XYZ file of C-alpha atoms in Angstrom:
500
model
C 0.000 0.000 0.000
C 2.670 2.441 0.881
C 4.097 1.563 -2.835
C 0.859 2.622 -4.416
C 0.325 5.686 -1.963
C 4.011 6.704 -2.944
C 3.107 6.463 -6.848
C -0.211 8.372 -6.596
C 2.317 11.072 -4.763
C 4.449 11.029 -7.928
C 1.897 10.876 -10.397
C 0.219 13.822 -8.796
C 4.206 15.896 -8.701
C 4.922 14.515 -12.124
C 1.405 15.258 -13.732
C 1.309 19.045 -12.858
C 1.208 21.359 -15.857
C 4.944 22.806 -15.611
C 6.547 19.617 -14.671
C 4.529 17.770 -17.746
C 5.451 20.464 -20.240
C 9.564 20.498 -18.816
C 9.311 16.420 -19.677
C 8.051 16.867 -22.710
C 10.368 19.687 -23.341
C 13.574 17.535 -22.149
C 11.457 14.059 -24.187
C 11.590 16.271 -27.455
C 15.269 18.106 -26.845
C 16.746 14.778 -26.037
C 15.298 13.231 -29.204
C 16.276 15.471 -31.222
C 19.779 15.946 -29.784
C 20.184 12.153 -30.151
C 19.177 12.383 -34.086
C 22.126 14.492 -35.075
C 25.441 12.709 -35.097
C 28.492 13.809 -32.893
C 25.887 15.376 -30.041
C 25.279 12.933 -27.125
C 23.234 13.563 -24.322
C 26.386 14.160 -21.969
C 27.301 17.118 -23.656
C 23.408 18.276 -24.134
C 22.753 17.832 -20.491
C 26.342 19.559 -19.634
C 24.754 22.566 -22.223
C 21.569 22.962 -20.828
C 22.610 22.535 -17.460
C 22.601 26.328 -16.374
C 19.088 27.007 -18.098
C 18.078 24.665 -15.027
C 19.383 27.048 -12.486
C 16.238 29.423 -12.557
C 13.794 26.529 -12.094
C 12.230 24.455 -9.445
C 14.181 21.409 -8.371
C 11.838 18.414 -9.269
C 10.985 20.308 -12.727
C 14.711 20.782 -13.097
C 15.940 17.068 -12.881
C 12.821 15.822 -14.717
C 13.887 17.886 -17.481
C 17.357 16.884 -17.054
C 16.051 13.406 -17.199
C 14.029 13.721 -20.064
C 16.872 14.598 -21.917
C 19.082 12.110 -21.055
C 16.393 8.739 -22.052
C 15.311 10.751 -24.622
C 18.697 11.123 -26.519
C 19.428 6.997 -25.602
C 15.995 6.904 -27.898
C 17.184 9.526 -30.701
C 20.591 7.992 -31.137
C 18.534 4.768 -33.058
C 16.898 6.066 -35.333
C 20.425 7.615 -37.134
C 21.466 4.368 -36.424
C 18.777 2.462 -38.445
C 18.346 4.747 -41.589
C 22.047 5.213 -41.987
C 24.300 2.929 -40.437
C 25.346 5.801 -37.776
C 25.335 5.575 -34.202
C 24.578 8.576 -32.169
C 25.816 7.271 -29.106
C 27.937 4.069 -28.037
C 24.649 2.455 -26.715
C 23.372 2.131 -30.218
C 26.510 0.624 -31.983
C 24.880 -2.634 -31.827
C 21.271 -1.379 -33.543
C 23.335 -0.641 -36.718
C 24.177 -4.164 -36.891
C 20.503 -5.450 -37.902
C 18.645 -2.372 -37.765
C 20.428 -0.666 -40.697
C 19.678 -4.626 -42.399
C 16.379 -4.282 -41.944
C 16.089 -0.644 -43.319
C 18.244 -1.738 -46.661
C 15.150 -4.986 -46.606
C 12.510 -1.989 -46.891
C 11.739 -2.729 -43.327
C 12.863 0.495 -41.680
C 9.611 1.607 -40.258
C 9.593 -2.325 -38.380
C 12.828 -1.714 -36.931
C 12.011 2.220 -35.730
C 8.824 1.117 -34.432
C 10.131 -1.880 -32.231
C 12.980 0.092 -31.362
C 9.954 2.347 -30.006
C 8.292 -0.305 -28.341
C 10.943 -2.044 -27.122
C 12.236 0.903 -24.957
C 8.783 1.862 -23.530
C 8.245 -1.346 -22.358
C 12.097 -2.043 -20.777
C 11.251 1.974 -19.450
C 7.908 1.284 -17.434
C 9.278 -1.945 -16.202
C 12.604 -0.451 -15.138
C 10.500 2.588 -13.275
C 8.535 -0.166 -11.310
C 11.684 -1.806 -10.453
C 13.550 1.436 -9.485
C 10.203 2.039 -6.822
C 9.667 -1.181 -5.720
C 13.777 -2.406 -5.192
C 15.889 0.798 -5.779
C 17.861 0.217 -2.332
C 18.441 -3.087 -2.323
C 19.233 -2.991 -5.630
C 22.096 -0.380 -5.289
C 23.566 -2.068 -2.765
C 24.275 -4.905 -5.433
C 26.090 -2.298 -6.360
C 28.004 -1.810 -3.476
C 29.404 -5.502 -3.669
C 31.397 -4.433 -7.046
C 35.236 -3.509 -5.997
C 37.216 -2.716 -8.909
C 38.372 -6.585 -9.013
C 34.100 -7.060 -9.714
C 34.452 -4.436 -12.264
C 37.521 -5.336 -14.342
C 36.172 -9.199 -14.616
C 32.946 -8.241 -15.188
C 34.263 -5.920 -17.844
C 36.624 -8.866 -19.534
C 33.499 -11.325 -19.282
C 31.768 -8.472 -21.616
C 34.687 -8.285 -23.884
C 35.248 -11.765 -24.258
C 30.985 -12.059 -24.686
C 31.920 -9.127 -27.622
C 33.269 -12.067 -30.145
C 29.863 -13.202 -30.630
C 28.937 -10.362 -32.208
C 31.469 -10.902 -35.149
C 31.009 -13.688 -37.445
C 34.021 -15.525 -38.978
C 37.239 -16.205 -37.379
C 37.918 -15.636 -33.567
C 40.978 -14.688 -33.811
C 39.833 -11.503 -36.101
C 37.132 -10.579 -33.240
C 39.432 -10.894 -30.488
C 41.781 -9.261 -32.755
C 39.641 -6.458 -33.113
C 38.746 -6.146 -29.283
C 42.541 -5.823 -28.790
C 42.919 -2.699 -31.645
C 40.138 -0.862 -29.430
C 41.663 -1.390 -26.613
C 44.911 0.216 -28.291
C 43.066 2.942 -29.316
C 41.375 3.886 -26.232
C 44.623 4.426 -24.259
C 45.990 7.438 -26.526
C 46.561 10.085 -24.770
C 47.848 10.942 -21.158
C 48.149 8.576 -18.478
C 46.404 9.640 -15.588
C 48.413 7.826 -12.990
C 52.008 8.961 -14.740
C 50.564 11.840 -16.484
C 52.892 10.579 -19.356
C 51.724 11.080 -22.999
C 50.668 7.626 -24.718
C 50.656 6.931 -28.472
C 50.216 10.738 -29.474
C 53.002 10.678 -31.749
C 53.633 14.436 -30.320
C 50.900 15.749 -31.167
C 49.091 17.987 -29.019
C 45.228 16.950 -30.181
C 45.871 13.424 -28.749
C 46.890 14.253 -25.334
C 43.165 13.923 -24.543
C 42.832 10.774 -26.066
C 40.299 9.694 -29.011
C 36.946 10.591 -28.797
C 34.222 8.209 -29.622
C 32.609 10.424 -32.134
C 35.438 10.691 -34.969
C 35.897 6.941 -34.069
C 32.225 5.758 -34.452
C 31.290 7.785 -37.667
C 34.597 6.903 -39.486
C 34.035 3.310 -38.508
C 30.061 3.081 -39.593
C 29.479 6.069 -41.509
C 32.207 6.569 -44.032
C 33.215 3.065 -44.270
C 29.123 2.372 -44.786
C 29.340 4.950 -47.704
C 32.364 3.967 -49.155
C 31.682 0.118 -49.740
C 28.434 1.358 -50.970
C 29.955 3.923 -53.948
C 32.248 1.239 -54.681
C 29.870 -1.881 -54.759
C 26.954 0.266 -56.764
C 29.414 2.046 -59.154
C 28.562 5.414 -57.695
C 24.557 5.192 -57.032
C 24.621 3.538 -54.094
C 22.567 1.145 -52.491
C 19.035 0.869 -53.216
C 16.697 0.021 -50.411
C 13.451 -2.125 -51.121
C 10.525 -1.078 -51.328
C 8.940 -0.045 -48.269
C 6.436 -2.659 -47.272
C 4.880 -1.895 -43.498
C 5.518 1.011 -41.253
C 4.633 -1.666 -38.317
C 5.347 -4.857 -37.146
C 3.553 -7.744 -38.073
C 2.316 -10.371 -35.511
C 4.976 -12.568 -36.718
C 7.746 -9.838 -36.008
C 6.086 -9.176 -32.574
C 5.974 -12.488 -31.879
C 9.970 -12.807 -32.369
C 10.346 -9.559 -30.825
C 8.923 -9.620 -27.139
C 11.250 -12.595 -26.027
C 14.089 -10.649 -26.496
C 12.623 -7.238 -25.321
C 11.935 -8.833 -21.852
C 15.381 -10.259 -21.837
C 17.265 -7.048 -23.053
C 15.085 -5.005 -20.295
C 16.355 -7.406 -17.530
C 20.108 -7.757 -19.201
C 20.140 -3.527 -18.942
C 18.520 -3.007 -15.752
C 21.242 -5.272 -14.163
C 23.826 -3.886 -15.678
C 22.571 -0.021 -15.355
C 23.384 0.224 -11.796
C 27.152 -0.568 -12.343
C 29.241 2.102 -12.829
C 30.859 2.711 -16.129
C 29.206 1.866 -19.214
C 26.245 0.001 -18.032
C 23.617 1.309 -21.256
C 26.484 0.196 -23.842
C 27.579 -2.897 -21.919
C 23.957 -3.759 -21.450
C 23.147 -3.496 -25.424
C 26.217 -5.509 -26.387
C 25.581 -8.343 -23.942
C 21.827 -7.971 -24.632
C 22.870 -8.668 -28.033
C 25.306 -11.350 -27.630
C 22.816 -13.221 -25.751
C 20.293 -13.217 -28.296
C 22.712 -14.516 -30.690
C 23.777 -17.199 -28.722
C 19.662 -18.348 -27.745
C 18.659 -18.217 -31.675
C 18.181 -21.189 -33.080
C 19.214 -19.611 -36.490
C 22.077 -17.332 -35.721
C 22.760 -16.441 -39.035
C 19.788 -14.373 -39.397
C 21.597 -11.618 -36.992
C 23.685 -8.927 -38.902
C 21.314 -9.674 -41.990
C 18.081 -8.398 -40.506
C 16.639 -10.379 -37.448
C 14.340 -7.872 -35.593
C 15.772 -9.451 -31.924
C 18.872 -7.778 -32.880
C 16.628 -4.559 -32.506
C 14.686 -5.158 -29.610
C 16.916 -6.495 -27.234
C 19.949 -3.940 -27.173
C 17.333 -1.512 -27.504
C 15.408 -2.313 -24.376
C 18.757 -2.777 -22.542
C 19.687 0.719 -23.496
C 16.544 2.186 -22.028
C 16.363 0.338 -18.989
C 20.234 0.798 -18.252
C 19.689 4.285 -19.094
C 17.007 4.322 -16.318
C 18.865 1.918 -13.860
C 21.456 4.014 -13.662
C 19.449 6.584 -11.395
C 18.969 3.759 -8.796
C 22.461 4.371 -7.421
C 22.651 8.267 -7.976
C 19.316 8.713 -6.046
C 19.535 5.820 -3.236
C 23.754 6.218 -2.190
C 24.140 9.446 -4.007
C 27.151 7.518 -6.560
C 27.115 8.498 -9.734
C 27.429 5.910 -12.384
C 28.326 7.681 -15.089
C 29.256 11.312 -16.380
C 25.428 12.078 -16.854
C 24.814 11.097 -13.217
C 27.199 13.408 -11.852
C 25.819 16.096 -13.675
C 23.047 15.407 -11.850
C 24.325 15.250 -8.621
C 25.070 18.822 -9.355
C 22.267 19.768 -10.192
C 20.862 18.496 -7.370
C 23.943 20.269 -5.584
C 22.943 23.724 -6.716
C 20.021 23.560 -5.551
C 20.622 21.868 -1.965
C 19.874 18.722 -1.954
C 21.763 16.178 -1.042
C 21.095 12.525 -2.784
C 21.299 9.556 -0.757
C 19.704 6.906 1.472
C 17.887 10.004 3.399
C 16.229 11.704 0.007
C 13.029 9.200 0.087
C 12.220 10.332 3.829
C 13.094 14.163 3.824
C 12.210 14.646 0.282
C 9.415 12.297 -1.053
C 7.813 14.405 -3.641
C 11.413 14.832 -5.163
C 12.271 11.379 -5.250
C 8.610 9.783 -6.447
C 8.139 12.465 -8.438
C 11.208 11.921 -10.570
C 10.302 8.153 -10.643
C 6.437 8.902 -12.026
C 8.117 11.415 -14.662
C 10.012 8.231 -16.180
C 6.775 6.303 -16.632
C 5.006 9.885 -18.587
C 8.651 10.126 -19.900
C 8.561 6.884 -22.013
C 5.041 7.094 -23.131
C 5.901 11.080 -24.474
C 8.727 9.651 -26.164
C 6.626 6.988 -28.108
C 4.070 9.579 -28.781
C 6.515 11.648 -30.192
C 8.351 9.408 -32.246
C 5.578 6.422 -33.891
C 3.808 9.405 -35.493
C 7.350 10.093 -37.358
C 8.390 7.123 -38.255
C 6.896 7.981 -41.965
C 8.865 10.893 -41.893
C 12.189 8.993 -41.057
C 11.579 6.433 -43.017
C 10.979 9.006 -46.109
C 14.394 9.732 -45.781
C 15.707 6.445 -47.808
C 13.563 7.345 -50.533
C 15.656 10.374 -51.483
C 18.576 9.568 -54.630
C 21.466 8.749 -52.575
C 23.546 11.091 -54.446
C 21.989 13.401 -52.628
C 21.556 11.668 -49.168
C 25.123 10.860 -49.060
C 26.705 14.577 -49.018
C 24.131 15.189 -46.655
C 25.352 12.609 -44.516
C 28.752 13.857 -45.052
C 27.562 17.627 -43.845
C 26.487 16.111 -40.595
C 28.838 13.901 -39.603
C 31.994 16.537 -40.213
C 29.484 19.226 -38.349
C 29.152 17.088 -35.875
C 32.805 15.714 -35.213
C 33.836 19.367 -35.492
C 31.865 20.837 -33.179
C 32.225 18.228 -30.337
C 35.611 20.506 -29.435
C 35.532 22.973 -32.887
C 38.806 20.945 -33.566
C 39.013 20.114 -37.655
C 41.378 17.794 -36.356
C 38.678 15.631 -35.471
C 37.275 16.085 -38.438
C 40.400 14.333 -39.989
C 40.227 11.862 -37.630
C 37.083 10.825 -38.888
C 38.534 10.266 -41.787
C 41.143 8.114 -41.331
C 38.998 5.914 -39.786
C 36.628 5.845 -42.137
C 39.267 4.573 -44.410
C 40.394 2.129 -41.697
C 36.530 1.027 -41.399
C 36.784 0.208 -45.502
C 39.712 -1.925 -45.416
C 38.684 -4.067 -42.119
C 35.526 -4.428 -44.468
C 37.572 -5.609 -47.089
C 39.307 -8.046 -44.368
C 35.901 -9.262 -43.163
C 36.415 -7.785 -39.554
C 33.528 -6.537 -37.878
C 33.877 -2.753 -36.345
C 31.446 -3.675 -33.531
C 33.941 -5.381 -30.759
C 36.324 -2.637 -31.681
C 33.728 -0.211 -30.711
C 32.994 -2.119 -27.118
C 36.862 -2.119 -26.760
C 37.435 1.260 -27.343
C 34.390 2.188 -25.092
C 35.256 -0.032 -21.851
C 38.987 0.100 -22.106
C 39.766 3.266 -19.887
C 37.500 1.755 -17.440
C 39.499 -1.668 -17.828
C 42.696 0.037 -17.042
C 41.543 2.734 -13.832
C 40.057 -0.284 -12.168
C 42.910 -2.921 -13.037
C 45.429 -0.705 -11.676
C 42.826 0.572 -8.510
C 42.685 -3.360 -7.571
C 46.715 -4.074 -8.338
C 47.006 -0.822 -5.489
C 44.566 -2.344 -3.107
C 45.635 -5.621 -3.543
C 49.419 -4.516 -2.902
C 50.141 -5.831 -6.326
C 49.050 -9.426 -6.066
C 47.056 -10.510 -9.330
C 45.236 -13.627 -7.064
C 42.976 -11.153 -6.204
C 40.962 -11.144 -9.244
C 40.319 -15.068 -8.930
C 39.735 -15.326 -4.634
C 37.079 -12.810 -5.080
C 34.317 -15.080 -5.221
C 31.973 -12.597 -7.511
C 35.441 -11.655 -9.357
C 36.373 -15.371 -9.578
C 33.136 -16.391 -10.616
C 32.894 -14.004 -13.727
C 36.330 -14.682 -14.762
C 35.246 -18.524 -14.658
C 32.510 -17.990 -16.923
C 34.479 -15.978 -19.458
C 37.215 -18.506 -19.523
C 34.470 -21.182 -19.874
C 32.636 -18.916 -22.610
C 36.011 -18.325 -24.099
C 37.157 -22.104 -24.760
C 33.514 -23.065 -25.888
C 34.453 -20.666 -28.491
C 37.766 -22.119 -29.612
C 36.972 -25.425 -29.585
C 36.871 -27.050 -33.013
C 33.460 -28.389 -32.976
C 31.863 -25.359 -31.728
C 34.081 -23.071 -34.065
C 33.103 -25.533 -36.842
C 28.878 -25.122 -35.893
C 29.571 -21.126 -35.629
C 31.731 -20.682 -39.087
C 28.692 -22.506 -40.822
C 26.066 -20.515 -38.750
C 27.463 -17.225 -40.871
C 28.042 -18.593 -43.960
C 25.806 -16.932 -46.254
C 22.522 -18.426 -47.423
């Protein structure tokens, strides 16, 4: 009863007129935002943080959080229609989503995408009210010894998402972890693979990286295998899914939604980590494997849902310890900062109308965002009917407007080029960009907690294995790792991805 009393509180917080027309404001920003390439919702919240300043708290940080699950949203729908992911989260929907578009099937895969994160969004609001404590303190178990296991269980996981040789996807894994420790050492402070130059003592961002990788390399192979036109996409046959699609579709929704949620409350990348092993998982539970990367709506609805509900699970341990997951997180601790209050176990008794009304705000939150976006998916989908010699310079435009203004650096801009180049040839070597992408992402995370557990541990590398949650994921991923090696199962995977 004091669940339901506690919802009726938020619904009645969340449901008056300025704090419904700030979520719909941050819903509709945050979409938009996560449309354009090179913008992610870090550096929209970091942006719009100040506007916040003049307004009351709750409408502040529902605004703030309509921005943030709003953008996880946005970031798909670049993804699908052109191969380019707006955030890390949605590296994985390129993989079928962009399929299905080329199939004529782009409205099916925006409107599951849709779906998919509504759903994993109310059911990760009910499980934020009803087990957000408990929950964090799962949380609290993780030392960095949890953290860098759990991390190489996820890149090990990552091969599955390659088809082909092992060696090329652990391969792969290895360049982005090469590439994500350019720049400066922040133990040392020494400079790492910069090859003196200035622009690199900050590392590589993920925007150059990502469009280069899916964006240039996606418009190169297609000049070159179309002699110029480029690729045509099929007719467009439904806008919706069918009952068949839908019945594929929920399985992996509800296991995406529980794969992000769990993984959401982790520090680090828990939306991008959730999508990736969201995906991986549905590979390895199809009974046809080789219908993912060619078109197989799971490959949308899972790593979508996990997006949204890691997205969402990641407030659990900013609202109910006051520890910030991620960079958006802290940003709203200080918000919350600013205008003093303090988040932590004490915010649900001193300031209920805060708390429950940020957790009703997600529910109205996910169903603004579907209203928004179903009515557009004509409109999106309209977009692959225009001449590709005239989408493609448009996509251009936007991805060297958007690399350039992430830190108005044109190096970036040639950054994105070079990789787009590198993107073509690993094409041409029949390595997939995707585990390079989870490499790159989870690699400075990899190394700050490797080297925080070496420092607690007083240098002794047992630690990682007489951990028993530590010992236990490193099990599995040496488990998962020689199932994956062994000839017989190597010899079933090879002929899952043969083509048909």
């Amino acid at each position: 009863m004091d669940l339901i009393a506690n919802l009726l509180l938020g619904l009645s917080v969340s449901l008056s007129p300025d704090n419904l027309l700030l979520c719909f404001g941050g819903a509709l920003i945050g979409t938009l935002i996560g449309v354009l390439p090179g913008l992610g919702p870090t550096a929209t919240v970091a942006m719009l943080l100040p506007l916040t300043f003049h307004l009351p708290p709750v409408g502040a940080l529902i605004m703030l959080a309509g921005i943030f699950y709003g953008s996880q949203y946005g970031g798909s729908a670049t993804a699908i229609l052109v191969n380019l992911p707006g955030e890390s989260s949605s590296v994985v929907t390129c993989l079928d989503g962009h399929a299905m578009a080329r199939q004529g099937r782009a409205g099916v895969a925006l409107a599951t995408a849709a779906l998919a994160s509504l759903f994993a969004g109310i059911v990760t609001t009910i499980l934020i009210a009803v087990a957000g404590p408990p929950l964090a303190g799962v949380a609290l178990a993780f030392g960095p010894a949890e953290y860098v296991s759990l991390m190489l269980l996820g890149l090990i996981g990552a091969v599955t998402l390659a088809h082909g040789s092992v060696v090329k996807a652990i391969a792969m894994i290895l360049l982005g972890l090469l590439l994500s420790m350019v720049g400066t050492d922040v133990n040392s402070g020494d400079t790492r693979f910069t090859f003196g130059l200035p622009q690199l003592y900050d590392g590589i961002d993920f925007v150059p990286l990502a469009m280069g990788l899916f964006g240039l390399a996606e418009i190169i192979a297609s000049l070159e295998q179309t002699g110029g036109a480029g690729r045509t996409t099929a007719p467009i046959a439904s806008l919706w899914p069918k009952r068949e699609d839908i019945r594929q579709a929920w399985p992996a929704t509800v296991r995406g939604t529980v794969m992000g949620a769990l993984l959401g409350i982790l520090p680090g990348g828990g939306a991008t980590l959730g999508s990736f092993a969201a995906y991986s998982l549905e590979k390895k539970l199809a009974r046809r494997p080789e219908r993912f990367g060619q078109g197989a709506i799971e490959g949308v609805a899972a790593p979508e849902a996990a997006n949204n509900a890691a997205s969402q699970a990641c407030f659990i341990p900013m609202l109910s310890l006051g520890i910030p997951p991620n960079a958006i997180m802290a940003l709203m601790i200080g918000a919350m900062t600013i205008h003093g209050i303090t988040p932590g176990p004490q915010i649900m008794a001193k300031q209920p109308e805060l708390f429950w009304g940020m957790i009703a705000s997600m529910l109205i939150g996910n169903v603004i965002l579907v209203i928004l976006n179903l009515p557009m998916i004509g409109l999106w989908v309209r977009l692959l009917r225009v001449p590709y010699g005239y989408l493609f310079p448009a996509i251009l435009v936007f991805c060297c407007i958007g690399t350039y203004t992430l830190n108005n650096s044109a190096f970036n801009v040639l950054l994105m080029a070079m990789f787009g180049v590198l993107g073509y040839v690993l094409r041409k070597l029949d390595c997939e960009p995707a585990p390079l992408m989870l490499g790159f992402v989870l690699g400075p995370l990899l190394e700050e907690n490797l080297g925080r557990a070496l420092l607690l541990s007083g240098g002794d590398p047992t630690v990682f294995a007489t951990r028993p949650i530590s010992g236990s994921l490193l099990a599995t991923a040496a488990l998962l790792l020689i199932l994956m090696v062994m000839p017989s199962v190597r010899r079933r995977r090879d002929e899952a991805f043969k083509d048909e």
